[in-house]
Amino acid sequence: MSFVFTPPAVVGLAIAGSSELFPVRRVYCVGRNYAAHAREMGFDPDREPPFFFCKPNDDASIVPVPAGKTVGIPYPGQTANYHYEAELVVLIGEGGRDIAVEDAAKHIYGYAAGLDMTRRDLQMKMREQGRPWEIGKAFDFSAPVGVVRPRAEAGEITGGAITLEVNGETRQKSDIRNLIWSVNEVIANLSTLFMLQPGDLIFTGTPEGVGAVQSGQTMKVAIDGLEPISVRID
Ligand code: MN
């Protein structure tokens, strides 16, 4: 049987030191996972259970960013407050459900630097109205992701600097150690809600210092041990 039109291709992410690609399945994101960011968003950063939202997994939403290159993405419609969120992205290599925290690391294929781009005005409006966040979070070009560093090579990432610069000026600066819910705890919790599968991505949350970007500006996300990403707003 053939399809009535060509089905969309699976998004593949470049892997450091490999000619093979990492095939993307689902894209999960953690909300408010750094205390200082929770506070700047008007919330008490008490350790409540993590919460999750999703982004589309298609090639209109995910923007692979090659090493050493700047990729341009369009300024999206219907927003006047378009925000960056620098995040550590964790890539699942082995699926499972109800994964124990102490077993979580072996489910990780690798890591990458990413951006959870956000139409903040629309997200806030939906939040106030108790409506879903998709129009604020799950739009086209909203998920740039860099080159994948395999865990087999990088080891487990539990700390290290995470920074975001806009046109060379530092706007976000924190440490992966400051995650309220660690990577392994996030995997354990998420796996009670969804059956994780190889290819799943988890955006682990952003530190404080989120803010707006304009057309013509370039964002650079750097995380210790990972290939940085450079993304320009066209
Ligand atoms: Mn985020």
PDB file of C-alpha atoms in Angstrom, residues 3 46 137 160 199:
ATOM      1  CA  PHE A   3       0.395   6.758   0.894  1.00  0.00           C
ATOM      2  CA  ASP A  46       8.915  24.412  46.244  1.00  0.00           C
ATOM      3  CA  LYS A 137       5.133  26.569  23.033  1.00  0.00           C
ATOM      4  CA  GLY A 160      28.218  21.996  34.368  1.00  0.00           C
ATOM      5  CA  GLY A 199      14.132   8.562  20.095  1.00  0.00           C
TER       6      GLY A 199
END
